CSV table of C-alpha atoms in Angstrom, one decimal:
chain,number,residue,atom,x,y,z
X,1,MET,CA,150.3,134.1,110.9
X,2,THR,CA,150.0,137.7,109.9
X,3,ALA,CA,148.9,140.1,112.7
X,4,THR,CA,145.5,141.8,112.5
X,5,PRO,CA,144.2,144.9,114.3
X,6,GLU,CA,142.0,142.7,116.5
X,7,THR,CA,144.9,140.5,117.8
X,8,THR,CA,147.3,143.4,118.6
X,9,ALA,CA,145.1,146.3,119.6
X,10,THR,CA,145.3,147.5,123.2
X,11,SER,CA,142.8,149.8,124.9
X,12,LEU,CA,144.1,153.4,124.7
X,13,LEU,CA,142.1,156.5,125.2
X,14,ARG,CA,143.4,159.9,124.2
X,15,PHE,CA,141.5,162.7,126.0
X,16,ALA,CA,141.8,166.4,126.6
X,17,THR,CA,140.7,168.6,129.4
X,18,ALA,CA,139.3,172.1,128.8
X,19,GLY,CA,137.4,174.8,130.7
X,20,SER,CA,137.6,178.4,131.9
X,21,VAL,CA,140.4,179.9,134.0
X,22,ASP,CA,140.2,178.7,137.6
X,23,ASP,CA,137.7,176.0,136.9
X,24,GLY,CA,140.2,173.5,138.3
X,25,LYS,CA,141.5,171.6,135.4
X,26,SER,CA,145.0,171.1,136.7
X,27,THR,CA,143.7,170.2,140.1
X,28,LEU,CA,141.4,167.6,138.5
X,29,VAL,CA,144.2,166.1,136.5
X,30,GLY,CA,146.4,166.0,139.6
X,31,ARG,CA,143.6,164.4,141.6
X,32,LEU,CA,143.1,161.8,138.8
X,33,LEU,CA,146.8,160.9,138.7
X,34,HIS,CA,147.1,160.9,142.5
X,35,ASP,CA,144.0,158.8,143.3
X,36,SER,CA,144.6,156.3,140.5
X,37,LYS,CA,148.1,155.7,142.0
X,38,SER,CA,149.8,157.1,138.9
X,39,VAL,CA,152.1,159.5,140.7
X,40,LEU,CA,155.6,158.4,141.6
X,41,ALA,CA,156.8,158.9,145.2
X,42,ASP,CA,159.4,161.5,144.2
X,43,GLN,CA,156.9,163.5,142.1
X,44,LEU,CA,154.5,163.6,145.1
X,45,GLU,CA,157.3,164.6,147.4
X,46,ALA,CA,158.3,167.5,145.1
X,47,VAL,CA,154.7,168.7,144.9
X,48,GLU,CA,154.4,168.5,148.7
X,49,HIS,CA,157.7,170.5,149.1
X,50,ALA,CA,156.6,173.2,146.6
X,51,SER,CA,153.2,173.4,148.3
X,52,ARG,CA,154.8,174.0,151.7
X,53,ASN,CA,157.0,176.7,150.3
X,54,ARG,CA,153.9,178.5,149.1
X,55,GLY,CA,152.4,178.2,152.6
X,56,GLN,CA,149.9,175.5,151.8
X,57,GLU,CA,149.2,172.7,154.3
X,58,ALA,CA,147.9,170.2,151.8
X,59,PRO,CA,149.7,169.3,148.6
X,60,ASP,CA,148.6,171.4,145.6
X,61,LEU,CA,147.9,168.6,143.1
X,62,ALA,CA,147.7,171.2,140.2
X,63,LEU,CA,151.5,171.4,140.4
X,64,LEU,CA,151.7,167.8,138.9
X,65,THR,CA,150.7,169.3,135.6
X,66,ASP,CA,151.6,173.0,135.7
X,67,GLY,CA,155.3,172.6,135.1
X,68,LEU,CA,156.3,175.9,133.7
X,69,ARG,CA,157.5,178.5,136.1
X,70,ALA,CA,155.1,181.1,134.7
X,71,GLU,CA,152.2,178.7,135.3
X,72,ARG,CA,153.1,178.1,138.9
X,73,GLU,CA,153.6,181.8,139.6
X,74,GLN,CA,150.3,182.9,138.0
X,75,GLY,CA,148.3,179.8,139.0
X,76,ILE,CA,147.2,179.2,135.4
X,77,THR,CA,147.9,176.7,132.7
X,78,ILE,CA,149.6,178.2,129.6
X,79,ASP,CA,151.0,175.2,127.6
X,80,VAL,CA,149.4,171.9,126.8
X,81,ALA,CA,150.7,169.4,129.4
X,82,TYR,CA,150.6,165.8,128.2
X,83,ARG,CA,150.5,163.0,130.8
X,84,TYR,CA,150.6,159.3,130.3
X,85,PHE,CA,149.1,156.9,132.9
X,86,ALA,CA,147.3,153.6,133.1
X,87,THR,CA,144.9,151.6,135.2
X,88,ALA,CA,144.2,147.9,135.2
X,89,ARG,CA,141.5,148.5,132.6
X,90,ARG,CA,143.0,151.0,130.1
X,91,ARG,CA,145.9,153.2,129.1
X,92,PHE,CA,145.6,156.9,128.8
X,93,ILE,CA,147.2,159.9,127.0
X,94,LEU,CA,145.9,163.1,128.6
X,95,ALA,CA,146.3,166.6,127.3
X,96,ASP,CA,145.7,169.2,130.0
X,97,THR,CA,144.9,172.3,127.9
X,98,PRO,CA,144.8,176.0,129.0
X,99,GLY,CA,141.6,177.6,130.0
X,100,HIS,CA,142.4,181.3,129.3
X,101,VAL,CA,140.9,182.6,126.1
X,102,GLN,CA,144.3,183.8,125.1
X,103,TYR,CA,145.4,180.2,124.8
X,104,THR,CA,142.4,178.7,123.0
X,105,ARG,CA,144.7,177.7,120.2
X,106,ASN,CA,146.5,175.3,122.6
X,107,MET,CA,143.2,173.7,123.3
X,108,VAL,CA,142.8,173.1,119.6
X,109,THR,CA,146.2,171.4,119.6
X,110,GLY,CA,145.3,169.2,122.5
X,111,ALA,CA,141.9,168.2,121.2
X,112,SER,CA,142.9,167.6,117.6
X,113,THR,CA,143.8,164.0,118.3
X,114,ALA,CA,141.5,163.4,121.3
X,115,GLU,CA,138.7,160.8,121.3
X,116,LEU,CA,137.1,162.4,124.4
X,117,ALA,CA,137.0,165.9,125.8
X,118,VAL,CA,136.4,166.7,129.5
X,119,VAL,CA,134.9,170.2,129.7
X,120,LEU,CA,135.0,171.6,133.3
X,121,VAL,CA,132.5,174.1,134.6
X,122,ASP,CA,132.7,175.9,138.0
X,123,ALA,CA,129.4,175.0,139.7
X,124,ARG,CA,129.2,178.6,141.1
X,125,ASN,CA,129.5,180.2,137.6
X,126,GLY,CA,127.7,177.7,135.3
X,127,VAL,CA,128.1,177.7,131.6
X,128,VAL,CA,130.1,180.8,130.5
X,129,GLU,CA,131.4,182.0,127.1
X,130,GLN,CA,134.7,180.1,127.3
X,131,THR,CA,132.7,176.9,128.1
X,132,ARG,CA,130.7,177.4,124.9
X,133,ARG,CA,133.9,178.1,123.0
X,134,HIS,CA,135.5,174.9,124.2
X,135,ALA,CA,132.3,172.9,123.4
X,136,ALA,CA,132.4,174.5,119.9
X,137,VAL,CA,136.0,173.6,119.4
X,138,ALA,CA,135.3,170.0,120.5
X,139,ALA,CA,132.4,169.8,118.0
X,140,LEU,CA,134.5,171.5,115.3
X,141,LEU,CA,137.3,168.9,115.7
X,142,ARG,CA,134.7,166.1,115.7
X,143,VAL,CA,135.7,164.8,119.2
X,144,PRO,CA,133.4,161.8,119.5
X,145,HIS,CA,132.7,161.9,123.3
X,146,VAL,CA,132.3,164.9,125.7
X,147,VAL,CA,132.2,164.8,129.5
X,148,LEU,CA,130.8,167.8,131.3
X,149,ALA,CA,132.6,167.8,134.7
X,150,VAL,CA,130.7,170.2,137.0
X,151,ASN,CA,133.5,171.0,139.5
X,152,LYS,CA,133.6,172.6,142.9
X,153,MET,CA,130.3,171.0,144.0
X,154,ASP,CA,131.7,171.3,147.6
X,155,LEU,CA,131.3,175.1,147.3
X,156,VAL,CA,127.6,174.9,146.4
X,157,ASP,CA,126.8,172.4,149.2
X,158,TYR,CA,126.7,169.5,146.7
X,159,ALA,CA,123.2,170.8,145.6
X,160,GLU,CA,121.6,168.6,143.0
X,161,PRO,CA,119.5,171.4,141.4
X,162,VAL,CA,122.7,173.4,140.7
X,163,PHE,CA,124.2,170.4,138.9
X,164,ALA,CA,121.0,169.6,137.0
X,165,ALA,CA,120.5,173.2,135.7
X,166,ILE,CA,124.1,173.4,134.4
X,167,ALA,CA,124.0,169.9,132.8
X,168,GLU,CA,120.7,170.8,131.1
X,169,GLU,CA,122.0,174.0,129.6
X,170,PHE,CA,125.3,172.5,128.5
X,171,THR,CA,123.7,169.4,126.9
X,172,ALA,CA,121.3,171.6,125.0
X,173,TYR,CA,124.1,173.8,123.6
X,174,ALA,CA,126.2,170.7,122.7
X,175,ALA,CA,123.3,169.2,120.9
X,176,SER,CA,122.9,172.3,118.8
X,177,LEU,CA,126.5,171.8,117.8
X,178,GLY,CA,125.9,168.3,116.7
X,179,VAL,CA,127.6,166.6,119.7
X,180,LYS,CA,125.7,163.4,120.3
X,181,ASP,CA,127.5,161.9,123.3
X,182,VAL,CA,127.5,164.1,126.4
X,183,VAL,CA,127.9,162.6,130.0
X,184,ALA,CA,127.6,165.0,133.0
X,185,VAL,CA,129.4,164.2,136.2
X,186,PRO,CA,129.3,166.3,139.4
X,187,ILE,CA,132.7,166.4,141.0
X,188,SER,CA,135.0,168.2,143.5
X,189,ALA,CA,138.6,167.9,142.2
X,190,LEU,CA,139.9,169.4,145.4
X,191,ALA,CA,138.1,166.9,147.7
X,192,GLY,CA,138.2,164.0,145.3
X,193,ASP,CA,134.4,163.6,145.0
X,194,ASN,CA,133.4,161.4,142.0
X,195,VAL,CA,136.8,161.7,140.4
X,196,VAL,CA,138.1,158.2,141.2
X,197,GLU,CA,136.0,157.2,144.1
X,198,PRO,CA,132.2,157.8,144.5
X,199,SER,CA,131.2,160.8,146.6
X,200,ALA,CA,129.6,160.2,150.0
X,201,HIS,CA,128.1,163.8,149.7
X,202,MET,CA,126.2,163.2,146.5
X,203,ASP,CA,124.1,160.1,147.0
X,204,TRP,CA,121.5,161.6,144.6
X,205,TYR,CA,124.0,160.9,141.7
X,206,GLY,CA,123.8,157.4,140.3
X,207,GLY,CA,126.2,157.7,137.4
X,208,PRO,CA,129.8,156.6,137.0
X,209,THR,CA,132.8,158.4,138.5
X,210,LEU,CA,134.9,160.3,136.0
X,211,LEU,CA,137.6,157.6,136.0
X,212,GLU,CA,135.0,154.8,135.6
X,213,HIS,CA,133.6,156.6,132.6
X,214,LEU,CA,137.0,157.1,131.1
X,215,GLU,CA,137.8,153.4,131.6
X,216,THR,CA,134.6,152.2,129.9
X,217,VAL,CA,133.7,154.7,127.1
X,218,PRO,CA,134.0,153.0,123.7
X,219,VAL,CA,137.2,154.1,121.9
X,220,GLY,CA,138.7,153.6,118.5
X,221,SER,CA,137.0,152.7,115.3
X,222,ASP,CA,137.3,149.7,113.1
X,223,PRO,CA,139.9,150.7,110.5
X,224,SER,CA,138.5,148.2,108.0
X,225,GLY,CA,135.4,150.4,107.7
X,226,GLU,CA,137.4,153.4,106.5
X,227,PRO,CA,139.1,154.0,103.1
X,228,ALA,CA,142.9,153.6,103.3
X,229,ARG,CA,144.9,156.8,103.2
X,230,PHE,CA,148.7,156.7,103.1
X,231,PRO,CA,150.5,160.1,102.9
X,232,VAL,CA,154.1,159.5,101.6
X,233,GLN,CA,156.7,160.9,104.0
X,234,TYR,CA,159.9,159.6,102.5
X,235,VAL,CA,161.1,157.7,99.4
X,236,ILE,CA,163.5,154.9,100.2
X,237,ARG,CA,165.8,153.9,97.4
X,238,PRO,CA,169.0,152.3,98.9
X,239,GLN,CA,170.5,151.1,95.5
X,240,THR,CA,172.8,148.7,97.3
X,241,GLU,CA,174.1,145.3,96.3
X,242,ASP,CA,171.5,143.6,98.5
X,243,HIS,CA,168.7,145.9,97.3
X,244,PRO,CA,169.6,147.2,93.9
X,245,ASP,CA,166.0,147.7,92.7
X,246,TYR,CA,164.3,148.4,96.0
X,247,ARG,CA,161.9,151.4,96.0
X,248,GLY,CA,159.6,151.9,98.9
X,249,TYR,CA,157.4,154.7,100.2
X,250,ALA,CA,157.6,155.3,104.0
X,251,GLY,CA,154.9,157.0,106.1
X,252,GLN,CA,152.1,156.5,108.6
X,253,LEU,CA,148.8,155.1,107.5
X,254,ALA,CA,146.3,157.8,108.3
X,255,SER,CA,143.2,155.7,108.1
X,256,GLY,CA,141.9,152.3,106.9
X,257,VAL,CA,143.6,149.0,106.1
X,258,LEU,CA,146.1,148.4,103.3
X,259,ARG,CA,146.8,144.9,102.0
X,260,VAL,CA,149.2,143.5,99.5
X,261,GLY,CA,147.3,143.3,96.1
X,262,ASP,CA,145.0,146.2,96.9
X,263,PRO,CA,144.4,148.5,93.9
X,264,VAL,CA,145.5,152.1,94.8
X,265,THR,CA,145.5,155.5,93.3
X,266,VAL,CA,148.4,157.9,93.7
X,267,LEU,CA,147.3,161.5,94.2
X,268,PRO,CA,147.3,164.2,92.9
X,269,SER,CA,148.7,162.6,89.7
X,270,GLY,CA,145.8,160.0,89.5
X,271,HIS,CA,148.1,157.1,88.5
X,272,THR,CA,146.7,153.7,89.5
X,273,THR,CA,148.6,150.5,90.5
X,274,THR,CA,148.5,147.8,93.1
X,275,VAL,CA,150.4,147.3,96.4
X,276,ALA,CA,153.2,144.9,95.7
X,277,GLY,CA,154.5,144.7,99.3
X,278,ILE,CA,154.4,146.1,102.8
X,279,ASP,CA,157.4,146.3,105.2
X,280,ALA,CA,156.9,146.9,108.9
X,281,LEU,CA,159.7,147.0,111.4
X,282,GLY,CA,162.1,145.5,108.9
X,283,LYS,CA,159.9,142.5,108.1
X,284,GLU,CA,157.5,141.8,105.3
X,285,THR,CA,153.8,141.7,106.1
X,286,ASP,CA,150.7,141.4,103.9
X,287,ILE,CA,148.5,143.9,105.9
X,288,ALA,CA,148.8,147.3,107.6
X,289,TRP,CA,146.2,149.3,109.5
X,290,ALA,CA,146.1,152.9,110.8
X,291,PRO,CA,148.0,154.3,112.6
X,292,GLN,CA,150.9,152.0,111.8
X,293,SER,CA,154.1,153.4,110.3
X,294,VAL,CA,155.2,151.2,107.3
X,295,THR,CA,156.9,151.2,104.0
X,296,VAL,CA,154.7,150.5,101.0
X,297,ARG,CA,156.1,149.0,97.7
X,298,LEU,CA,154.1,149.4,94.5
X,299,ALA,CA,153.8,147.1,91.5
X,300,GLU,CA,154.8,149.8,89.0
X,301,ASP,CA,157.6,152.3,89.0
X,302,ILE,CA,155.5,155.4,88.8
X,303,ASP,CA,156.5,158.9,89.9
X,304,VAL,CA,155.7,159.1,93.7
X,305,SER,CA,157.2,161.8,96.0
X,306,ARG,CA,156.9,163.1,99.5
X,307,GLY,CA,153.5,164.7,99.9
X,308,ASP,CA,151.7,162.4,97.5
X,309,LEU,CA,148.8,160.4,98.9
X,310,ILE,CA,148.4,156.7,98.2
X,311,ALA,CA,144.6,156.0,98.5
X,312,ALA,CA,142.6,152.7,98.4
X,313,GLY,CA,138.9,152.7,98.0
X,314,PRO,CA,136.9,155.8,97.0
X,315,ALA,CA,139.6,158.4,96.4
X,316,PRO,CA,139.2,162.2,97.0
X,317,VAL,CA,139.3,164.4,93.9
X,318,PRO,CA,142.3,166.6,93.9
X,319,THR,CA,141.4,170.3,93.7
X,320,LYS,CA,143.0,173.8,94.0
X,321,ASP,CA,139.8,175.3,95.3
X,322,ILE,CA,139.1,174.6,99.0
X,323,GLU,CA,136.3,175.6,101.2
X,324,ALA,CA,136.9,175.0,104.9
X,325,THR,CA,135.9,175.9,108.4
X,326,VAL,CA,138.9,177.3,110.4
X,327,CYS,CA,139.9,178.3,113.8
X,328,HIS,CA,142.4,181.2,113.7
X,329,LEU,CA,145.2,180.7,116.2
X,330,ASN,CA,147.5,183.7,115.7
X,331,GLU,CA,147.5,187.2,117.2
X,332,ARG,CA,147.9,188.5,113.6
X,333,ALA,CA,144.5,188.6,111.9
X,334,LEU,CA,143.8,186.5,108.8
X,335,ARG,CA,142.6,188.8,106.0
X,336,PRO,CA,141.2,188.2,102.6
X,337,GLY,CA,144.0,188.3,100.0
X,338,ALA,CA,146.6,186.9,102.4
X,339,LYS,CA,149.3,184.7,100.9
X,340,VAL,CA,150.0,181.7,103.1
X,341,LEU,CA,151.4,178.2,103.0
X,342,LEU,CA,149.0,175.3,103.4
X,343,LYS,CA,150.3,172.1,105.1
X,344,HIS,CA,148.1,169.0,104.4
X,345,THR,CA,149.5,165.7,105.8
X,346,THR,CA,153.1,165.6,104.4
X,347,ARG,CA,152.5,168.1,101.6
X,348,THR,CA,153.0,171.9,101.8
X,349,VAL,CA,151.8,174.3,99.0
X,350,ARG,CA,151.4,178.0,98.5
X,351,ALA,CA,147.8,179.3,98.9
X,352,LEU,CA,145.8,182.4,98.7
X,353,VAL,CA,142.9,183.4,101.1
X,354,LYS,CA,140.3,184.3,98.4
X,355,GLU,CA,137.4,185.0,100.8
X,356,ILE,CA,136.4,184.8,104.4
X,357,SER,CA,132.8,183.9,104.0
X,358,TYR,CA,131.7,184.4,107.6
X,359,ARG,CA,132.7,184.0,111.2
X,360,ILE,CA,130.6,182.1,113.7
X,361,ASP,CA,129.2,183.7,116.8
X,362,ILE,CA,130.0,181.2,119.5
X,363,ASP,CA,127.0,182.2,121.7
X,364,THR,CA,124.3,182.0,119.0
X,365,LEU,CA,126.0,179.9,116.3
X,366,GLU,CA,125.0,182.6,113.8
X,367,GLN,CA,127.0,183.6,110.8
X,368,ARG,CA,128.6,187.1,111.0
X,369,SER,CA,130.4,189.0,108.3
X,370,GLY,CA,133.9,187.9,107.7
X,371,ALA,CA,134.9,190.7,105.4
X,372,ASP,CA,137.2,192.2,108.0
X,373,GLY,CA,139.0,189.0,108.6
X,374,LEU,CA,139.4,186.6,111.5
X,375,GLU,CA,141.0,187.6,114.8
X,376,VAL,CA,142.7,185.2,117.2
X,377,ASN,CA,140.4,182.4,118.4
X,378,ASP,CA,137.7,183.3,115.8
X,379,ILE,CA,136.0,180.4,114.1
X,380,GLY,CA,134.9,181.0,110.5
X,381,HIS,CA,134.5,179.8,106.9
X,382,VAL,CA,137.1,180.5,104.3
X,383,VAL,CA,137.7,179.9,100.5
X,384,LEU,CA,141.3,179.1,99.5
X,385,ARG,CA,143.0,178.8,96.2
X,386,THR,CA,146.2,176.6,96.2
X,387,ALA,CA,149.1,176.7,93.7
X,388,GLU,CA,149.0,172.9,93.4
X,389,PRO,CA,146.1,170.5,93.6
X,390,LEU,CA,145.5,168.8,97.0
X,391,ALA,CA,143.6,165.5,97.8
X,392,LEU,CA,141.5,166.4,100.8
X,393,ASP,CA,138.8,164.3,102.3
X,394,GLY,CA,135.9,166.1,104.0
X,395,TYR,CA,136.8,166.5,107.7
X,396,THR,CA,133.5,164.9,108.7
X,397,ASP,CA,134.7,161.8,106.8
X,398,ASN,CA,138.4,161.7,107.9
X,399,ARG,CA,139.9,163.8,110.6
X,400,ARG,CA,143.5,163.1,109.5
X,401,THR,CA,143.2,163.8,105.7
X,402,GLY,CA,140.5,166.4,106.1
X,403,SER,CA,142.6,168.8,108.2
X,404,PHE,CA,145.3,171.2,107.4
X,405,LEU,CA,147.3,174.2,108.7
X,406,LEU,CA,147.8,177.6,107.3
X,407,ILE,CA,151.4,178.9,107.9
X,408,ASP,CA,153.0,182.3,107.6
X,409,PRO,CA,155.5,182.0,104.7
X,410,ALA,CA,157.7,184.7,106.1
X,411,ASP,CA,158.5,183.2,109.5
X,412,GLY,CA,156.9,179.7,109.5
X,413,THR,CA,154.5,180.4,112.4
X,414,THR,CA,151.2,178.6,112.5
X,415,LEU,CA,148.3,180.9,111.7
X,416,THR,CA,145.1,178.8,111.4
X,417,ALA,CA,143.8,175.3,111.8
X,418,GLY,CA,141.5,174.2,109.0
X,419,MET,CA,138.9,171.5,108.5
X,420,ALA,CA,137.7,170.9,105.0
X,421,GLY,CA,133.9,171.4,104.6
X,422,GLU,CA,131.3,172.9,106.9
X,423,ALA,CA,131.7,173.0,110.6
X,424,PHE,CA,128.3,172.5,112.1
X,425,ASP,CA,125.1,171.6,110.3
X,426,THR,CA,123.2,173.9,112.7
X,427,VAL,CA,125.1,177.1,111.9
X,428,ARG,CA,122.6,179.6,110.5
X,429,ALA,CA,122.9,182.9,108.7
X,430,THR,CA,121.7,186.0,110.4
X,431,GLU,CA,118.9,188.1,109.0
X,432,PRO,CA,120.4,191.2,107.2
X,433,ASP,CA,120.1,194.5,109.1
X,434,GLU,CA,118.0,197.3,107.7
X,435,GLU,CA,121.1,199.1,106.4
X,436,ASP,CA,122.2,196.0,104.5
X,437,TRP,CA,119.4,196.5,102.1
X,438,VAL,CA,120.4,200.1,101.2
C-alpha cells in the first residue's frame, strides 16, 4: 500500500519567540525546556555551574539558549537559537530570535518557516515599538498563529487590569495587520507562572498555559488543497549499465501533492508533460506530498535544469517584472537603481531595483516615501526587473514559492527578504503634505 500524508504525518509545531530586549525570551525558553523535562542532566548542571560563577543563587535558565559568549557577557540574544524538544502530545522546533532592533533580520529568519510566533511583552512596559515591529514581521511572513505572552507579571503584582490593557492594545494592532488568531497568556518566565503549570497567583485567568496552547493549536495544512510546486534542485542522469536512460529531477516538494500521471508544466519554459514516476528513498512510489524530498521522472525528454519549477494545477505566469513587499536586512541601504541577485527557490537571476514605491511606518501602517531607499529593518514595497523570467506565486497563496532573497552580487551577502505582492491589506497611503502640492 502506498503511504499517504494522513498515515505518516506526526504532529510537529515550528514556532518562534520574539520581543524587545530584556523581555525575557531566553528565560521563557529555558523555563519551557526545564519544566517540560526537556533538559538533560548535564545541560542543567552546566547552567547551574555557570550561574554560580556569575554569583547567582538560582540557575539562570536563559543560559540554556544563549550559547554565544557575547550573548552571555551582554545578557542579550544575538543569533537565532534553534531548540528541538517534545512532549507526550507534540514535537517542537523552536527558534529563539533576538529582541534588539539591530537583529530584527534574525527574527525574520526564525519566523520565515514558523507556524506560530510567541511575542513577549514586559508587563511593566506594555506594547512598545519593537513589539509592533515583531507583530508586523509575523503578519508580513503570514505566520498563522500569534501568542502574546505578557511576561514579568510577578513584577506588577499579577494585576489583571495590567494584562487586560496590554492584551487589548496588542490584539487591536494585530487585527489591523490582518492577524486573525491571537491568544494572550499572562506569565512569569522567571517564576514559572502559566508557562507549563497553571499559576496559583492568577486565578482570574481561565485560559491555557503557554505549553498547553502550543500542544493543542492546529498545525499544518492539507497539502491536497494546494497546487503542487516542485523546484528542481539537481538533474540525475547516471548513464550506467543498470540505468542507461534514467533521467530524474531531484528536489523538495514545496507545496501540494504530486502523483504519477499528473499533468504538469515546466516553468519558465512552459512545456507540458506528465509525471512518469516518483522515487523516494530509493524506492518507487505513486504519490509525494510537501515537504518530501523526492526524484521526479517525466514522460517526455524535455529541457529541464536546476532552478526550473515543475508545477501541477494552476501555474504561475513567468514574468520579469516583480512587485513585492520586502524587509531590508542589511546595514547597507537598498537604493533605487541597485543591481542585485534575486534567489527564488533553487533559481538565482540578476535583477535591478527599478523603484522603491514606499516604506511602511510600523507605528501607523501608513505609506511613507521610499525615494531615498530602505534602511536596515525597514519594510517597504519595491518594483524589480529580472534578467530572466521567474515563476512566483503570490506570497499570500504560497509562502515557499512566493518568497525570495535579494543578494549583493559583489560579496554574496543577503540584503533583503521579499514577499511577492502586497504585505497588508490595511496599509494606507498618507495624505500629501502641503509642500507636496507645490
